[in-house]
Amino acid sequence: MKKLIIHGMLIDGCGNKPIEDSSIIIEDGKIAYVGEYRDEHVNGACEVIDASGKYIIPGLIESHGRLKDDYDLPNVLKGFLKCGVTTVAGLMGGSKCLEFKNSISIEKRSEYPDMLLGRVVSGTNCHIKDYSPLNSDGPWEVRRTVRDYAQEHIDFIKTTASGGFWKKDNEYLKKDYTREELFALADEAHAWNLPCSVHCHINPGLGNSIDAGIDQIHNGVYIDEKSCEKMAEKGTFYVPALRLTSEKTINAFPENSWKQKELIELNKTHRNAVMHARKTGARIMVGTNYSFPSAVFVPGEITLYEMTELQKCGYTPLEVIQAATLNSAAGYGIDHKTGSIEAGKNADLLILNKSPLEDIGVLSEPGVLHKIFKYGEEVK
């Protein structure tokens, strides 16, 4: 049956001025109309949902998760959805994750968020070599591996252009993939209509990745203003995963003095990088590097926490909402079907009991999330 949501304040995810008294018509799981409320919208057979005094935003998108075949996948995904995350992009999943993803997509299963599943292309001794089933060294091996993954009908490619800082033997100054390898990866991925992302903290990896046309820079603790200017110019997205260096993560390692010391030192640097991005207009996506440490962060709540960290860096709540919705959809090339409340898109949206326009942190408050719709169906 057609649904009609009326009288809510609409925040469309595009950064537009909110519509104070709105109508949203939903038919066959998609948004058929969105705009100012008019009395004639109520005419005809439909289920009317009165959102008076409430706020409507698009479903959220988690842009950097980890979904493994040995996870309790149904419960992990339901954990995201109950927090308003209607799409999850994840790495590392094998055939089980791929089968589950396809069943959600084909059957339009509204009890789970949509899944985007990625694969890692990594070279010998690179930062995330453990997440790739084989080493791919040199431009032609990189191209072959991307083609192999494209045959699996996965959704994106991930690689690295610098080391990391998480493990004691990591070295963020270490250079991973070369300029030639990054250009080959981006060119081949795009030839198969696959977005590509790169883990990278520093130059020359940052500059090489941006020049190559990599779509997303992930983590980027040491991104400087010049690199952010270049990202803004090229349209490169930035997924900072601030929660990795957040106070909550720092406090998760009381018995690990070297880890705490490292994270404390990185906390300010990481947030300066995000402030550079805002100043230069580089587009931000919301992603968390879920799932570690799993004892501290749970699915869904981690995404909401990341949004509060962005606000602390100077982003307005309206900008944070856009980062977690339309920007995150655009970074994966799915903004034609989700990421904002616009006619023709999937009816993935949230109705809130409190305004998120002063403090995005209200999304984490108990009882604020009034209703969740996935493909136009209310999630119970």
XYZ file of C-alpha atoms in Angstrom:
380
model
C 0.000 0.000 0.000
C 1.084 3.545 -0.720
C 2.397 5.386 2.334
C 2.176 9.096 3.083
C 4.361 10.723 5.753
C 3.087 14.193 6.599
C 3.906 17.242 8.717
C 7.482 16.282 9.666
C 10.435 18.646 9.293
C 12.323 17.235 6.315
C 16.146 17.232 6.245
C 16.838 15.794 2.806
C 20.572 14.945 3.134
C 21.511 17.250 0.244
C 22.357 20.175 2.515
C 19.223 22.099 1.515
C 17.245 24.206 3.944
C 14.887 21.895 5.878
C 11.213 21.842 4.866
C 9.262 22.553 8.032
C 5.944 20.964 6.963
C 6.573 18.201 4.448
C 4.932 15.365 2.572
C 6.676 12.186 1.462
C 4.783 9.741 -0.736
C 6.171 6.193 -0.858
C 5.162 3.689 -3.521
C 6.710 0.274 -4.241
C 9.579 0.944 -1.853
C 10.598 4.198 -3.504
C 9.977 7.871 -2.892
C 7.340 9.027 -5.384
C 7.063 12.605 -4.123
C 8.780 14.808 -1.576
C 8.120 18.462 -0.848
C 5.847 20.896 0.939
C 2.689 19.441 2.481
C -0.542 19.933 0.544
C -4.022 18.822 1.662
C -4.663 16.954 -1.591
C -1.864 14.520 -0.772
C -4.132 12.877 1.815
C -6.754 11.978 -0.800
C -6.846 8.390 -2.010
C -6.129 5.019 -0.447
C -2.873 5.143 1.509
C -1.386 4.595 4.940
C -0.949 8.016 6.549
C 1.882 8.497 9.044
C 1.622 11.763 10.951
C 5.126 13.029 11.775
C 4.003 16.265 13.417
C 6.691 17.581 15.753
C 9.203 15.113 14.385
C 12.235 15.245 12.065
C 12.925 13.151 8.979
C 16.405 12.353 7.644
C 17.762 9.798 5.153
C 18.964 6.417 6.353
C 22.625 6.556 7.385
C 25.514 4.881 5.548
C 28.502 3.206 7.216
C 31.315 3.654 4.694
C 34.086 1.591 6.269
C 33.174 -1.628 8.018
C 34.596 -5.111 8.227
C 32.232 -7.981 7.520
C 33.673 -11.483 7.803
C 32.153 -14.839 6.965
C 32.633 -16.024 10.558
C 30.648 -13.112 12.026
C 27.072 -13.555 13.201
C 26.168 -11.539 10.126
C 22.390 -11.247 10.659
C 22.827 -9.809 14.148
C 25.715 -7.529 13.165
C 23.641 -6.059 10.347
C 20.531 -5.752 12.491
C 22.650 -3.898 15.050
C 23.511 -1.321 12.415
C 19.928 -1.028 11.223
C 18.428 -0.478 14.679
C 20.694 2.602 14.936
C 19.414 3.953 11.623
C 22.228 2.679 9.375
C 20.478 1.451 6.227
C 23.598 0.706 4.131
C 26.887 -0.858 5.280
C 30.071 -1.039 3.184
C 32.354 -3.804 4.399
C 35.620 -5.536 3.523
C 37.038 -9.001 4.003
C 33.833 -11.015 3.636
C 34.001 -14.181 1.541
C 31.367 -16.296 -0.195
C 29.002 -16.300 2.787
C 28.929 -12.494 2.939
C 28.519 -12.254 -0.826
C 25.575 -14.663 -0.795
C 23.940 -12.769 2.073
C 24.481 -9.435 0.314
C 22.880 -10.709 -2.865
C 19.851 -12.065 -1.032
C 19.253 -8.679 0.626
C 19.548 -6.868 -2.685
C 17.528 -9.243 -4.861
C 14.748 -9.879 -2.369
C 14.644 -6.273 -1.047
C 14.838 -7.581 2.506
C 13.883 -4.681 4.732
C 14.999 -6.370 7.982
C 18.656 -5.760 7.095
C 20.667 -2.809 5.788
C 21.917 -3.044 2.233
C 25.485 -4.354 1.960
C 28.344 -3.195 -0.215
C 31.121 -5.766 -0.263
C 34.718 -4.910 -1.116
C 37.962 -6.777 -1.732
C 41.555 -5.900 -0.839
C 44.296 -5.658 -3.463
C 47.647 -5.713 -1.683
C 51.306 -6.223 -2.489
C 54.131 -8.050 -0.779
C 54.685 -6.747 2.779
C 52.022 -4.026 2.397
C 49.993 -2.774 5.349
C 46.872 -4.903 4.833
C 48.532 -7.904 3.207
C 46.820 -10.231 5.682
C 43.425 -9.290 4.243
C 44.265 -10.298 0.686
C 44.449 -13.945 -0.477
C 47.436 -13.226 -2.748
C 50.152 -10.653 -3.341
C 49.768 -8.449 -6.398
C 53.031 -6.720 -7.275
C 53.422 -4.393 -10.229
C 50.764 -2.796 -12.434
C 49.861 -5.934 -14.411
C 49.387 -8.157 -11.369
C 47.257 -5.400 -9.832
C 45.096 -5.280 -12.956
C 44.704 -9.066 -12.988
C 43.552 -9.119 -9.370
C 41.020 -6.335 -9.919
C 39.623 -8.307 -12.878
C 39.399 -11.458 -10.757
C 37.417 -9.561 -8.132
C 35.191 -7.941 -10.744
C 34.107 -11.441 -11.804
C 32.752 -11.990 -8.278
C 30.410 -8.995 -8.690
C 31.789 -7.236 -5.622
C 31.129 -3.522 -5.112
C 34.502 -1.818 -4.558
C 38.274 -2.242 -4.332
C 40.506 -1.311 -1.377
C 44.292 -0.921 -1.260
C 47.061 0.873 0.660
C 49.551 3.620 -0.142
C 51.247 3.906 3.252
C 51.824 1.936 6.414
C 49.678 2.241 9.528
C 49.917 2.834 13.237
C 47.662 0.271 14.876
C 50.106 -2.560 15.563
C 53.380 -2.186 17.415
C 55.449 -3.143 14.361
C 53.480 -0.851 11.988
C 55.239 2.109 10.442
C 53.041 4.785 8.908
C 56.020 6.278 7.011
C 56.451 3.061 5.038
C 55.441 3.420 1.397
C 53.157 0.695 0.094
C 51.867 0.734 -3.471
C 53.799 2.838 -5.940
C 52.433 5.544 -8.198
C 52.386 3.124 -11.155
C 50.479 0.483 -9.189
C 47.927 3.001 -7.915
C 47.295 4.348 -11.409
C 46.809 0.799 -12.703
C 44.430 -0.070 -9.852
C 42.247 3.014 -10.289
C 42.153 2.669 -14.076
C 41.228 -1.011 -13.968
C 38.680 -0.628 -11.163
C 36.921 2.181 -12.990
C 36.931 0.158 -16.210
C 34.730 -2.332 -14.334
C 32.632 0.425 -12.715
C 34.120 -0.297 -9.297
C 34.877 2.564 -6.883
C 38.279 2.280 -5.209
C 39.556 3.391 -1.837
C 43.002 3.584 -0.308
C 44.332 3.441 3.234
C 46.910 6.214 3.411
C 48.306 8.666 5.961
C 51.103 10.613 4.276
C 52.758 11.715 1.053
C 53.865 10.584 -1.462
C 51.056 8.037 -1.174
C 48.393 10.701 -0.707
C 49.411 12.685 -3.767
C 49.865 9.548 -5.870
C 46.416 8.273 -4.883
C 44.680 11.557 -5.626
C 46.477 11.928 -8.969
C 45.568 8.354 -9.893
C 41.877 9.071 -9.407
C 41.348 6.907 -6.330
C 37.816 7.725 -5.143
C 38.293 7.648 -1.367
C 41.166 8.274 1.048
C 40.656 6.347 4.299
C 42.077 7.218 7.738
C 44.513 9.929 6.600
C 45.771 10.947 10.034
C 48.533 13.139 8.588
C 46.674 14.715 5.656
C 47.864 18.309 5.266
C 45.992 21.317 3.915
C 47.671 21.150 0.504
C 46.555 17.549 0.041
C 43.029 18.504 1.095
C 43.009 21.294 -1.483
C 43.998 18.740 -4.096
C 41.259 16.371 -2.921
C 38.668 19.131 -3.156
C 39.823 19.985 -6.673
C 39.739 16.358 -7.861
C 36.538 15.409 -6.028
C 38.292 12.824 -3.845
C 36.365 11.756 -0.753
C 37.889 11.519 2.731
C 36.821 8.848 5.255
C 38.754 9.809 8.402
C 37.466 7.194 10.895
C 38.079 9.602 13.764
C 36.901 7.111 16.318
C 40.242 5.255 15.873
C 42.033 8.084 17.701
C 39.106 9.137 19.874
C 39.051 9.320 23.664
C 36.806 6.265 23.788
C 39.372 4.203 21.872
C 42.273 5.619 23.894
C 40.547 4.588 27.123
C 40.091 1.061 25.769
C 43.789 0.290 26.291
C 44.552 0.961 29.978
C 46.945 -2.000 30.128
C 48.728 -1.070 26.923
C 50.896 1.964 27.619
C 52.526 2.200 24.161
C 49.146 2.037 22.424
C 47.627 4.717 24.663
C 50.648 6.973 24.204
C 50.524 6.612 20.424
C 46.790 7.298 20.194
C 47.017 10.343 22.477
C 49.716 11.797 20.221
C 47.638 11.117 17.095
C 44.361 12.493 18.462
C 45.034 16.164 17.700
C 46.878 15.504 14.433
C 43.968 13.445 13.101
C 41.444 16.146 13.977
C 43.596 18.840 12.377
C 43.474 16.797 9.166
C 39.677 16.790 9.270
C 39.615 20.543 9.907
C 41.835 21.012 6.827
C 39.273 19.036 4.836
C 36.416 21.242 5.990
C 38.357 24.436 5.317
C 39.247 23.403 1.762
C 35.876 21.874 0.868
C 37.079 18.291 0.509
C 34.086 15.991 0.800
C 33.788 13.870 3.926
C 32.171 10.442 4.249
C 31.274 8.689 7.505
C 33.111 5.427 8.108
C 34.522 3.890 11.262
C 36.808 0.950 10.465
C 34.375 -1.212 12.413
C 34.919 -3.822 14.096
C 37.820 -3.311 16.491
C 38.126 -3.022 19.415
C 34.820 -4.918 19.494
C 34.642 -4.747 23.299
C 34.238 -0.954 23.075
C 32.169 -0.336 19.945
C 29.097 -2.189 18.757
C 27.488 -2.109 15.290
C 25.526 1.039 14.571
C 26.443 2.875 17.747
C 29.973 3.220 16.394
C 28.631 5.087 13.333
C 26.639 7.506 15.494
C 29.731 8.088 17.627
C 31.782 8.905 14.516
C 29.213 11.533 13.577
C 29.646 13.270 16.944
C 33.420 13.286 16.407
C 32.949 15.130 13.108
C 30.796 17.739 14.824
C 33.565 18.302 17.364
C 35.849 19.163 14.425
C 33.612 22.036 13.399
C 31.144 20.423 11.031
C 27.570 21.558 11.501
C 24.952 18.873 12.192
C 23.518 19.492 8.711
C 26.979 18.882 7.213
C 27.432 15.733 9.308
C 24.090 14.387 8.110
C 25.132 15.001 4.501
C 28.471 13.261 5.151
C 26.666 10.212 6.549
C 24.097 10.073 3.748
C 24.499 11.663 0.307
C 28.307 12.010 0.430
C 28.736 8.412 1.530
C 26.393 7.242 -1.218
C 28.192 9.349 -3.844
C 31.587 7.966 -2.800
C 30.362 4.482 -3.703
C 28.446 5.549 -6.807
C 25.044 4.621 -5.377
C 23.683 8.153 -4.947
C 21.259 7.532 -7.810
C 19.291 5.177 -5.568
C 19.962 6.135 -1.942
C 21.627 8.704 0.335
C 18.970 11.439 0.227
C 15.224 11.901 0.384
C 14.504 12.613 -3.260
C 11.923 11.348 -5.721
C 12.937 8.100 -7.407
C 15.268 6.924 -4.638
C 14.788 4.043 -2.230
C 12.561 4.959 0.700
C 15.311 4.517 3.311
C 14.617 7.134 5.964
C 14.464 7.832 9.673
C 11.877 9.687 11.741
C 13.306 11.315 14.874
C 11.646 12.562 18.048
C 14.196 15.350 18.525
C 15.890 17.811 16.218
C 19.427 16.850 15.140
C 20.107 20.381 13.859
C 21.681 21.712 17.046
C 23.536 18.606 18.201
C 23.999 15.455 16.119
C 24.578 13.612 19.382
C 20.808 13.345 19.915
C 20.836 10.400 17.490
C 22.536 8.354 20.210
C 19.957 9.245 22.873
C 17.464 6.525 23.875
C 14.060 6.969 22.276
C 15.106 9.589 19.722
C 14.918 7.184 16.779
C 11.127 6.983 16.362
C 10.783 4.973 13.131
C 13.128 3.394 10.593
C 12.022 2.711 7.032
C 13.913 0.400 4.675
C 12.564 0.112 1.134
C 9.480 1.890 2.473
C 8.794 -0.793 5.093
C 8.906 0.081 8.761
C 11.620 -1.845 10.582
C 10.211 -3.341 13.759
